[in-house]
Amino acid sequence: MDILNLKLWELKTLIERKEISSVEITEKVISEIENRDKEIHSYLSVNPCAVKEAEEIDKKITRGEHIGLLGGIPVAIKDNICVKEMPATCASKILEGFFPPYNATVIDKIKNQGAIIIGKTNMDEFAFGSSTENSSFGPTKNPIDLQRVPGGSSGGSAAAVSANLCFAALGSDTGGSIRQPASFCGVVGLKPTYGRVSRYGLIAFASSLDQIGPITKDVRDTAIMMNVICGRDENDSTSVDITVPDYTGFLNREAKGLKIGIPDEYFIEGIDRGVKDKIIEVVEKMEDTGMVVKKISLPHTRYGIAVYYILGTAEASSNLARFDGVRYGYRTNDYMDLYQMYANTREEGFGKEVKRRIILGTFVLSSGYYEAYYLKAQRVCSLIKKDFTEAFKEVDVIITPTSPELPFKFGEKAEPLKMYLSDIFTVNVNLAGLPAISIPAGFVDNLPVGLQIIAPHFREDRLIEVASFIENCIKGA
Amino acid sequence: MEKNNLIKKEDVEYLANLARISLTEDEKEDLVKELGKIIEYVSQLSKVETKVTTGDISITNVFREDKVKNSTNTEEMISGAPDKEDNFFKVPRII
């Protein structure tokens, strides 16, 4: 048995039983990264203190002290989440050399539970993309098929979990950036409800949509990670004070009688035939086990991408104004005055897609266009939200494919709009602030297919319950 | 020139100035084409019938005690600055 193949919860048991030490497993993960990550490129940096931190955990175990829910377990972090004294580049040249002076709240939380931060993972620059091809430091490859992208923007995190180069990872999801790469890499990814997890220390992309969430090898591991990271934080006033249940209590339940909604609008022309058939196959299996399957309609689905690229870029253009060469990161050498310092720093520091989105965001907010684009998008957004509110009056969860397609090849979507459309089944969840999970549904042509489950606000418990049930059914089949 | 006239080169220059990004001529040309297509795509929203419904989400204010607390020290916060002097960020002459 290769210990790197173990699930987080399996490793946790071995560590607690002293069958393996945290130092052993940490060293093993690091040497595996040194060997195999040259090809996959899921990491941008590795924590030089990881082994030392693991030693501390081992000492605690020897002394018989509590080591926490993640005691001694190597966890990877997307490079837009601040970890003190480690780089946080957002895969952008503009943040090269930046070492955050504080930890994100989620980092404090997982470290308090004993996690070993093993390294920071690759991503599309500032989380702008769906393939990790927009990283300024080169793309990540999909461990399942190295000719293909791992999805994005949390492609490094998903690839690291899939390739057994960590036992769990954190990602961020603004329009599908946790769920789509999880789907492409054959792992589990959960985007929590807006407000469920603190974003303090997450480098902001679109503040009204961003959420941090876990990427793991199975649903139990997701439940464990959610137990650790959720909850109100006074440093993020959008985080909500709603009791966090023990999510592991919702595993392996008989989800019989639950009503599943299947929205017509997610099984349309243009979706990959294999993906569609696979999801329908799983849904039919659910129906056989006693779940009630109901056709529903989310009529404004098709406007999601347009709304998202207006609201998302508008917020991004404001959020990225802070990268000006004054307080941190890169500053150009080529300037005579303040204006040139700003403009040349940003020209040299930002990649192509980042400039494109900043300019687009500036356009939709500019005088004369604000009302036609930004305000209109907000209004349509409220219709998208209303679709879900109506649907959840009739069903408990909604099931869709996570992505309309299988993992695609590098360079296949050079056209920006084509890339934007790959988020079509995930963005509406962010626009409505809902929680959703992507779990592996099986393979088509040796490539993984992800199934997305969407629940009402703050019903991550129900997501875990249904996801665990489906996972068991697929395993048992 | 491009057949769509939604975005012209002058528009890109105007926006790049607002966003404080200097662009090369090639970048400007690419953006004229790409933004034109994206804006054409998002313009489909104009056909959606919407009442004036921006304020339908219940947003409540979040308050906290107005108490002084310790924060990260200045030296640490300023440590990553590209240019600094004492405890200040250093920038080119402004006035």
PDB file of N, CA and C in Angstrom, chain A residues 207-295:
ATOM      1  N   SER A 207     -15.442  40.562  -4.896  1.00  0.00           N
ATOM      2  CA  SER A 207     -15.774  40.399  -3.478  1.00  0.00           C
ATOM      3  C   SER A 207     -17.199  39.921  -3.224  1.00  0.00           C
ATOM      4  N   SER A 208     -18.117  40.157  -4.144  1.00  0.00           N
ATOM      5  CA  SER A 208     -19.493  39.721  -3.893  1.00  0.00           C
ATOM      6  C   SER A 208     -19.692  38.260  -4.307  1.00  0.00           C
ATOM      7  N   LEU A 209     -18.655  37.635  -4.853  1.00  0.00           N
ATOM      8  CA  LEU A 209     -18.789  36.256  -5.341  1.00  0.00           C
ATOM      9  C   LEU A 209     -17.766  35.278  -4.759  1.00  0.00           C
ATOM     10  N   ASP A 210     -16.578  35.755  -4.394  1.00  0.00           N
ATOM     11  CA  ASP A 210     -15.487  34.882  -3.945  1.00  0.00           C
ATOM     12  C   ASP A 210     -15.862  34.051  -2.707  1.00  0.00           C
ATOM     13  N   GLN A 211     -15.489  32.790  -2.715  1.00  0.00           N
ATOM     14  CA  GLN A 211     -15.541  31.962  -1.506  1.00  0.00           C
ATOM     15  C   GLN A 211     -14.340  31.025  -1.498  1.00  0.00           C
ATOM     16  N   ILE A 212     -13.834  30.719  -0.307  1.00  0.00           N
ATOM     17  CA  ILE A 212     -12.778  29.726  -0.155  1.00  0.00           C
ATOM     18  C   ILE A 212     -13.448  28.384   0.131  1.00  0.00           C
ATOM     19  N   GLY A 213     -12.890  27.304  -0.390  1.00  0.00           N
ATOM     20  CA  GLY A 213     -13.444  25.986  -0.094  1.00  0.00           C
ATOM     21  C   GLY A 213     -12.409  24.896  -0.288  1.00  0.00           C
ATOM     22  N   PRO A 214     -12.748  23.665   0.171  1.00  0.00           N
ATOM     23  CA  PRO A 214     -11.796  22.554   0.107  1.00  0.00           C
ATOM     24  C   PRO A 214     -11.854  21.773  -1.200  1.00  0.00           C
ATOM     25  N   ILE A 215     -10.708  21.189  -1.577  1.00  0.00           N
ATOM     26  CA  ILE A 215     -10.630  20.199  -2.653  1.00  0.00           C
ATOM     27  C   ILE A 215     -10.002  18.951  -2.025  1.00  0.00           C
ATOM     28  N   THR A 216     -10.680  17.824  -2.133  1.00  0.00           N
ATOM     29  CA  THR A 216     -10.244  16.627  -1.417  1.00  0.00           C
ATOM     30  C   THR A 216     -10.424  15.361  -2.260  1.00  0.00           C
ATOM     31  N   LYS A 217      -9.973  14.224  -1.690  1.00  0.00           N
ATOM     32  CA  LYS A 217     -10.053  12.969  -2.433  1.00  0.00           C
ATOM     33  C   LYS A 217     -11.419  12.300  -2.304  1.00  0.00           C
ATOM     34  N   ASP A 218     -12.139  12.576  -1.234  1.00  0.00           N
ATOM     35  CA  ASP A 218     -13.499  12.029  -1.135  1.00  0.00           C
ATOM     36  C   ASP A 218     -14.385  12.946  -0.294  1.00  0.00           C
ATOM     37  N   VAL A 219     -15.660  12.544  -0.145  1.00  0.00           N
ATOM     38  CA  VAL A 219     -16.639  13.418   0.512  1.00  0.00           C
ATOM     39  C   VAL A 219     -16.373  13.505   2.019  1.00  0.00           C
ATOM     40  N   ARG A 220     -15.920  12.412   2.614  1.00  0.00           N
ATOM     41  CA  ARG A 220     -15.617  12.458   4.051  1.00  0.00           C
ATOM     42  C   ARG A 220     -14.539  13.505   4.327  1.00  0.00           C
ATOM     43  N   ASP A 221     -13.506  13.531   3.496  1.00  0.00           N
ATOM     44  CA  ASP A 221     -12.432  14.516   3.679  1.00  0.00           C
ATOM     45  C   ASP A 221     -12.959  15.945   3.541  1.00  0.00           C
ATOM     46  N   THR A 222     -13.897  16.136   2.628  1.00  0.00           N
ATOM     47  CA  THR A 222     -14.509  17.468   2.479  1.00  0.00           C
ATOM     48  C   THR A 222     -15.248  17.856   3.753  1.00  0.00           C
ATOM     49  N   ALA A 223     -15.988  16.887   4.322  1.00  0.00           N
ATOM     50  CA  ALA A 223     -16.733  17.164   5.555  1.00  0.00           C
ATOM     51  C   ALA A 223     -15.776  17.572   6.680  1.00  0.00           C
ATOM     52  N   ILE A 224     -14.635  16.882   6.766  1.00  0.00           N
ATOM     53  CA  ILE A 224     -13.649  17.201   7.811  1.00  0.00           C
ATOM     54  C   ILE A 224     -13.083  18.613   7.595  1.00  0.00           C
ATOM     55  N   MET A 225     -12.709  18.928   6.366  1.00  0.00           N
ATOM     56  CA  MET A 225     -12.168  20.257   6.072  1.00  0.00           C
ATOM     57  C   MET A 225     -13.202  21.348   6.366  1.00  0.00           C
ATOM     58  N   MET A 226     -14.464  21.087   6.015  1.00  0.00           N
ATOM     59  CA  MET A 226     -15.522  22.070   6.272  1.00  0.00           C
ATOM     60  C   MET A 226     -15.705  22.291   7.775  1.00  0.00           C
ATOM     61  N   ASN A 227     -15.584  21.232   8.560  1.00  0.00           N
ATOM     62  CA  ASN A 227     -15.678  21.380  10.023  1.00  0.00           C
ATOM     63  C   ASN A 227     -14.631  22.365  10.534  1.00  0.00           C
ATOM     64  N   VAL A 228     -13.490  22.407   9.838  1.00  0.00           N
ATOM     65  CA  VAL A 228     -12.393  23.260  10.307  1.00  0.00           C
ATOM     66  C   VAL A 228     -12.525  24.705   9.815  1.00  0.00           C
ATOM     67  N   ILE A 229     -12.898  24.894   8.553  1.00  0.00           N
ATOM     68  CA  ILE A 229     -12.764  26.248   7.980  1.00  0.00           C
ATOM     69  C   ILE A 229     -13.991  27.145   8.104  1.00  0.00           C
ATOM     70  N   CYS A 230     -15.157  26.580   8.407  1.00  0.00           N
ATOM     71  CA  CYS A 230     -16.376  27.402   8.401  1.00  0.00           C
ATOM     72  C   CYS A 230     -16.501  28.275   9.646  1.00  0.00           C
ATOM     73  N   GLY A 231     -17.349  29.274   9.549  1.00  0.00           N
ATOM     74  CA  GLY A 231     -17.710  30.057  10.728  1.00  0.00           C
ATOM     75  C   GLY A 231     -17.450  31.540  10.575  1.00  0.00           C
ATOM     76  N   ARG A 232     -18.093  32.283  11.443  1.00  0.00           N
ATOM     77  CA  ARG A 232     -18.033  33.741  11.453  1.00  0.00           C
ATOM     78  C   ARG A 232     -16.632  34.218  11.848  1.00  0.00           C
ATOM     79  N   ASP A 233     -16.204  35.310  11.230  1.00  0.00           N
ATOM     80  CA  ASP A 233     -14.900  35.881  11.540  1.00  0.00           C
ATOM     81  C   ASP A 233     -15.061  37.394  11.584  1.00  0.00           C
ATOM     82  N   GLU A 234     -14.645  38.000  12.670  1.00  0.00           N
ATOM     83  CA  GLU A 234     -14.854  39.456  12.778  1.00  0.00           C
ATOM     84  C   GLU A 234     -14.004  40.236  11.768  1.00  0.00           C
ATOM     85  N   ASN A 235     -12.996  39.599  11.181  1.00  0.00           N
ATOM     86  CA  ASN A 235     -12.194  40.272  10.160  1.00  0.00           C
ATOM     87  C   ASN A 235     -12.809  40.204   8.761  1.00  0.00           C
ATOM     88  N   ASP A 236     -13.921  39.474   8.609  1.00  0.00           N
ATOM     89  CA  ASP A 236     -14.649  39.478   7.334  1.00  0.00           C
ATOM     90  C   ASP A 236     -16.116  39.694   7.672  1.00  0.00           C
ATOM     91  N   SER A 237     -16.571  40.932   7.491  1.00  0.00           N
ATOM     92  CA  SER A 237     -17.932  41.247   7.949  1.00  0.00           C
ATOM     93  C   SER A 237     -18.998  40.634   7.040  1.00  0.00           C
ATOM     94  N   THR A 238     -18.604  39.999   5.937  1.00  0.00           N
ATOM     95  CA  THR A 238     -19.609  39.275   5.146  1.00  0.00           C
ATOM     96  C   THR A 238     -19.771  37.836   5.637  1.00  0.00           C
ATOM     97  N   SER A 239     -18.903  37.400   6.562  1.00  0.00           N
ATOM     98  CA  SER A 239     -19.074  36.047   7.091  1.00  0.00           C
ATOM     99  C   SER A 239     -20.221  36.073   8.097  1.00  0.00           C
ATOM    100  N   VAL A 240     -20.966  34.968   8.149  1.00  0.00           N
ATOM    101  CA  VAL A 240     -22.238  34.972   8.864  1.00  0.00           C
ATOM    102  C   VAL A 240     -22.171  34.081  10.105  1.00  0.00           C
ATOM    103  N   ASP A 241     -22.822  34.545  11.162  1.00  0.00           N
ATOM    104  CA  ASP A 241     -22.823  33.801  12.416  1.00  0.00           C
ATOM    105  C   ASP A 241     -23.969  32.796  12.444  1.00  0.00           C
ATOM    106  N   ILE A 242     -23.797  31.691  11.741  1.00  0.00           N
ATOM    107  CA  ILE A 242     -24.783  30.618  11.750  1.00  0.00           C
ATOM    108  C   ILE A 242     -24.042  29.373  12.218  1.00  0.00           C
ATOM    109  N   THR A 243     -24.646  28.633  13.146  1.00  0.00           N
ATOM    110  CA  THR A 243     -23.978  27.475  13.732  1.00  0.00           C
ATOM    111  C   THR A 243     -23.407  26.548  12.659  1.00  0.00           C
ATOM    112  N   VAL A 244     -22.181  26.099  12.874  1.00  0.00           N
ATOM    113  CA  VAL A 244     -21.564  25.140  11.956  1.00  0.00           C
ATOM    114  C   VAL A 244     -21.803  23.742  12.508  1.00  0.00           C
ATOM    115  N   PRO A 245     -22.576  22.926  11.790  1.00  0.00           N
ATOM    116  CA  PRO A 245     -22.826  21.572  12.304  1.00  0.00           C
ATOM    117  C   PRO A 245     -21.592  20.695  12.117  1.00  0.00           C
ATOM    118  N   ASP A 246     -21.577  19.519  12.733  1.00  0.00           N
ATOM    119  CA  ASP A 246     -20.524  18.543  12.443  1.00  0.00           C
ATOM    120  C   ASP A 246     -20.902  17.858  11.122  1.00  0.00           C
ATOM    121  N   TYR A 247     -20.210  18.262  10.061  1.00  0.00           N
ATOM    122  CA  TYR A 247     -20.597  17.765   8.737  1.00  0.00           C
ATOM    123  C   TYR A 247     -20.381  16.263   8.574  1.00  0.00           C
ATOM    124  N   THR A 248     -19.468  15.685   9.363  1.00  0.00           N
ATOM    125  CA  THR A 248     -19.247  14.246   9.221  1.00  0.00           C
ATOM    126  C   THR A 248     -20.486  13.456   9.679  1.00  0.00           C
ATOM    127  N   GLY A 249     -21.353  14.112  10.447  1.00  0.00           N
ATOM    128  CA  GLY A 249     -22.590  13.469  10.885  1.00  0.00           C
ATOM    129  C   GLY A 249     -23.577  13.231   9.743  1.00  0.00           C
ATOM    130  N   PHE A 250     -23.306  13.814   8.583  1.00  0.00           N
ATOM    131  CA  PHE A 250     -24.240  13.667   7.460  1.00  0.00           C
ATOM    132  C   PHE A 250     -23.758  12.654   6.421  1.00  0.00           C
ATOM    133  N   LEU A 251     -22.655  11.975   6.763  1.00  0.00           N
ATOM    134  CA  LEU A 251     -22.118  10.963   5.852  1.00  0.00           C
ATOM    135  C   LEU A 251     -22.888   9.661   5.997  1.00  0.00           C
ATOM    136  N   ASN A 252     -22.890   8.873   4.931  1.00  0.00           N
ATOM    137  CA  ASN A 252     -23.456   7.516   4.948  1.00  0.00           C
ATOM    138  C   ASN A 252     -24.890   7.453   5.467  1.00  0.00           C
ATOM    139  N   ARG A 253     -25.666   8.457   5.173  1.00  0.00           N
ATOM    140  CA  ARG A 253     -27.078   8.392   5.561  1.00  0.00           C
ATOM    141  C   ARG A 253     -27.895   7.807   4.421  1.00  0.00           C
ATOM    142  N   GLU A 254     -29.087   7.355   4.755  1.00  0.00           N
ATOM    143  CA  GLU A 254     -29.998   6.894   3.712  1.00  0.00           C
ATOM    144  C   GLU A 254     -30.733   8.120   3.200  1.00  0.00           C
ATOM    145  N   ALA A 255     -30.341   8.621   2.063  1.00  0.00           N
ATOM    146  CA  ALA A 255     -30.927   9.875   1.583  1.00  0.00           C
ATOM    147  C   ALA A 255     -32.273   9.657   0.897  1.00  0.00           C
ATOM    148  N   LYS A 256     -32.898   8.530   1.194  1.00  0.00           N
ATOM    149  CA  LYS A 256     -34.183   8.199   0.554  1.00  0.00           C
ATOM    150  C   LYS A 256     -35.234   9.288   0.759  1.00  0.00           C
ATOM    151  N   GLY A 257     -36.049   9.481  -0.276  1.00  0.00           N
ATOM    152  CA  GLY A 257     -37.147  10.425  -0.145  1.00  0.00           C
ATOM    153  C   GLY A 257     -36.758  11.858  -0.457  1.00  0.00           C
ATOM    154  N   LEU A 258     -35.476  12.139  -0.512  1.00  0.00           N
ATOM    155  CA  LEU A 258     -35.045  13.499  -0.873  1.00  0.00           C
ATOM    156  C   LEU A 258     -35.416  13.779  -2.328  1.00  0.00           C
ATOM    157  N   LYS A 259     -35.802  15.012  -2.580  1.00  0.00           N
ATOM    158  CA  LYS A 259     -36.200  15.384  -3.941  1.00  0.00           C
ATOM    159  C   LYS A 259     -35.050  16.043  -4.701  1.00  0.00           C
ATOM    160  N   ILE A 260     -34.705  15.459  -5.849  1.00  0.00           N
ATOM    161  CA  ILE A 260     -33.648  16.012  -6.689  1.00  0.00           C
ATOM    162  C   ILE A 260     -34.276  16.758  -7.859  1.00  0.00           C
ATOM    163  N   GLY A 261     -33.838  17.975  -8.093  1.00  0.00           N
ATOM    164  CA  GLY A 261     -34.306  18.735  -9.251  1.00  0.00           C
ATOM    165  C   GLY A 261     -33.309  18.638 -10.392  1.00  0.00           C
ATOM    166  N   ILE A 262     -33.816  18.371 -11.587  1.00  0.00           N
ATOM    167  CA  ILE A 262     -32.962  18.323 -12.770  1.00  0.00           C
ATOM    168  C   ILE A 262     -33.398  19.455 -13.698  1.00  0.00           C
ATOM    169  N   PRO A 263     -32.578  20.518 -13.779  1.00  0.00           N
ATOM    170  CA  PRO A 263     -33.010  21.664 -14.603  1.00  0.00           C
ATOM    171  C   PRO A 263     -32.815  21.408 -16.094  1.00  0.00           C
ATOM    172  N   ASP A 264     -33.879  21.590 -16.851  1.00  0.00           N
ATOM    173  CA  ASP A 264     -33.845  21.429 -18.311  1.00  0.00           C
ATOM    174  C   ASP A 264     -32.697  22.190 -18.945  1.00  0.00           C
ATOM    175  N   GLU A 265     -32.457  23.393 -18.430  1.00  0.00           N
ATOM    176  CA  GLU A 265     -31.505  24.311 -19.063  1.00  0.00           C
ATOM    177  C   GLU A 265     -30.056  23.832 -18.967  1.00  0.00           C
ATOM    178  N   TYR A 266     -29.790  22.783 -18.175  1.00  0.00           N
ATOM    179  CA  TYR A 266     -28.429  22.290 -18.041  1.00  0.00           C
ATOM    180  C   TYR A 266     -28.189  21.037 -18.874  1.00  0.00           C
ATOM    181  N   PHE A 267     -29.178  20.665 -19.658  1.00  0.00           N
ATOM    182  CA  PHE A 267     -29.001  19.474 -20.504  1.00  0.00           C
ATOM    183  C   PHE A 267     -29.332  19.835 -21.950  1.00  0.00           C
ATOM    184  N   ILE A 268     -28.734  20.915 -22.395  1.00  0.00           N
ATOM    185  CA  ILE A 268     -29.078  21.517 -23.683  1.00  0.00           C
ATOM    186  C   ILE A 268     -28.133  21.061 -24.796  1.00  0.00           C
ATOM    187  N   GLU A 269     -28.433  21.473 -25.996  1.00  0.00           N
ATOM    188  CA  GLU A 269     -27.538  21.286 -27.141  1.00  0.00           C
ATOM    189  C   GLU A 269     -26.179  21.906 -26.825  1.00  0.00           C
ATOM    190  N   GLY A 270     -25.130  21.289 -27.322  1.00  0.00           N
ATOM    191  CA  GLY A 270     -23.806  21.888 -27.123  1.00  0.00           C
ATOM    192  C   GLY A 270     -23.052  21.242 -25.988  1.00  0.00           C
ATOM    193  N   ILE A 271     -23.751  20.600 -25.074  1.00  0.00           N
ATOM    194  CA  ILE A 271     -23.077  19.893 -23.983  1.00  0.00           C
ATOM    195  C   ILE A 271     -22.541  18.559 -24.516  1.00  0.00           C
ATOM    196  N   ASP A 272     -21.365  18.191 -24.047  1.00  0.00           N
ATOM    197  CA  ASP A 272     -20.731  16.945 -24.479  1.00  0.00           C
ATOM    198  C   ASP A 272     -21.670  15.760 -24.209  1.00  0.00           C
ATOM    199  N   ARG A 273     -21.882  14.973 -25.259  1.00  0.00           N
ATOM    200  CA  ARG A 273     -22.804  13.837 -25.188  1.00  0.00           C
ATOM    201  C   ARG A 273     -22.445  12.867 -24.049  1.00  0.00           C
ATOM    202  N   GLY A 274     -21.151  12.552 -23.952  1.00  0.00           N
ATOM    203  CA  GLY A 274     -20.685  11.610 -22.935  1.00  0.00           C
ATOM    204  C   GLY A 274     -20.948  12.126 -21.528  1.00  0.00           C
ATOM    205  N   VAL A 275     -20.696  13.431 -21.315  1.00  0.00           N
ATOM    206  CA  VAL A 275     -20.929  14.050 -20.007  1.00  0.00           C
ATOM    207  C   VAL A 275     -22.407  13.950 -19.652  1.00  0.00           C
ATOM    208  N   LYS A 276     -23.242  14.337 -20.599  1.00  0.00           N
ATOM    209  CA  LYS A 276     -24.690  14.322 -20.387  1.00  0.00           C
ATOM    210  C   LYS A 276     -25.183  12.911 -20.022  1.00  0.00           C
ATOM    211  N   ASP A 277     -24.767  11.922 -20.818  1.00  0.00           N
ATOM    212  CA  ASP A 277     -25.221  10.551 -20.579  1.00  0.00           C
ATOM    213  C   ASP A 277     -24.766  10.034 -19.216  1.00  0.00           C
ATOM    214  N   LYS A 278     -23.541  10.371 -18.844  1.00  0.00           N
ATOM    215  CA  LYS A 278     -22.999   9.914 -17.565  1.00  0.00           C
ATOM    216  C   LYS A 278     -23.823  10.470 -16.401  1.00  0.00           C
ATOM    217  N   ILE A 279     -24.136  11.764 -16.462  1.00  0.00           N
ATOM    218  CA  ILE A 279     -24.905  12.385 -15.371  1.00  0.00           C
ATOM    219  C   ILE A 279     -26.310  11.780 -15.321  1.00  0.00           C
ATOM    220  N   ILE A 280     -26.917  11.607 -16.471  1.00  0.00           N
ATOM    221  CA  ILE A 280     -28.265  11.020 -16.504  1.00  0.00           C
ATOM    222  C   ILE A 280     -28.244   9.587 -15.942  1.00  0.00           C
ATOM    223  N   GLU A 281     -27.186   8.859 -16.275  1.00  0.00           N
ATOM    224  CA  GLU A 281     -27.031   7.495 -15.752  1.00  0.00           C
ATOM    225  C   GLU A 281     -27.018   7.497 -14.214  1.00  0.00           C
ATOM    226  N   VAL A 282     -26.246   8.423 -13.622  1.00  0.00           N
ATOM    227  CA  VAL A 282     -26.178   8.496 -12.158  1.00  0.00           C
ATOM    228  C   VAL A 282     -27.540   8.889 -11.585  1.00  0.00           C
ATOM    229  N   VAL A 283     -28.192   9.860 -12.207  1.00  0.00           N
ATOM    230  CA  VAL A 283     -29.487  10.320 -11.707  1.00  0.00           C
ATOM    231  C   VAL A 283     -30.509   9.172 -11.744  1.00  0.00           C
ATOM    232  N   GLU A 284     -30.466   8.384 -12.802  1.00  0.00           N
ATOM    233  CA  GLU A 284     -31.395   7.243 -12.891  1.00  0.00           C
ATOM    234  C   GLU A 284     -31.138   6.221 -11.779  1.00  0.00           C
ATOM    235  N   LYS A 285     -29.849   6.059 -11.485  1.00  0.00           N
ATOM    236  CA  LYS A 285     -29.482   5.153 -10.395  1.00  0.00           C
ATOM    237  C   LYS A 285     -30.051   5.676  -9.065  1.00  0.00           C
ATOM    238  N   MET A 286     -30.004   6.992  -8.883  1.00  0.00           N
ATOM    239  CA  MET A 286     -30.539   7.604  -7.660  1.00  0.00           C
ATOM    240  C   MET A 286     -32.031   7.357  -7.546  1.00  0.00           C
ATOM    241  N   GLU A 287     -32.689   7.457  -8.678  1.00  0.00           N
ATOM    242  CA  GLU A 287     -34.134   7.251  -8.700  1.00  0.00           C
ATOM    243  C   GLU A 287     -34.464   5.819  -8.273  1.00  0.00           C
ATOM    244  N   ASP A 288     -33.649   4.871  -8.728  1.00  0.00           N
ATOM    245  CA  ASP A 288     -33.851   3.462  -8.356  1.00  0.00           C
ATOM    246  C   ASP A 288     -33.693   3.232  -6.858  1.00  0.00           C
ATOM    247  N   THR A 289     -32.859   4.074  -6.203  1.00  0.00           N
ATOM    248  CA  THR A 289     -32.640   3.861  -4.775  1.00  0.00           C
ATOM    249  C   THR A 289     -33.696   4.544  -3.920  1.00  0.00           C
ATOM    250  N   GLY A 290     -34.655   5.209  -4.547  1.00  0.00           N
ATOM    251  CA  GLY A 290     -35.738   5.791  -3.763  1.00  0.00           C
ATOM    252  C   GLY A 290     -35.717   7.306  -3.674  1.00  0.00           C
ATOM    253  N   MET A 291     -34.791   7.953  -4.369  1.00  0.00           N
ATOM    254  CA  MET A 291     -34.837   9.410  -4.414  1.00  0.00           C
ATOM    255  C   MET A 291     -35.887   9.838  -5.433  1.00  0.00           C
ATOM    256  N   VAL A 292     -36.497  10.977  -5.160  1.00  0.00           N
ATOM    257  CA  VAL A 292     -37.510  11.473  -6.081  1.00  0.00           C
ATOM    258  C   VAL A 292     -36.846  12.427  -7.068  1.00  0.00           C
ATOM    259  N   VAL A 293     -36.969  12.161  -8.341  1.00  0.00           N
ATOM    260  CA  VAL A 293     -36.351  13.020  -9.348  1.00  0.00           C
ATOM    261  C   VAL A 293     -37.425  13.843 -10.041  1.00  0.00           C
ATOM    262  N   LYS A 294     -37.180  15.159 -10.098  1.00  0.00           N
ATOM    263  CA  LYS A 294     -38.196  16.040 -10.646  1.00  0.00           C
ATOM    264  C   LYS A 294     -37.570  16.983 -11.654  1.00  0.00           C
ATOM    265  N   LYS A 295     -38.213  17.145 -12.793  1.00  0.00           N
ATOM    266  CA  LYS A 295     -37.722  18.120 -13.776  1.00  0.00           C
ATOM    267  C   LYS A 295     -38.086  19.519 -13.297  1.00  0.00           C
TER     268      LYS A 295
END
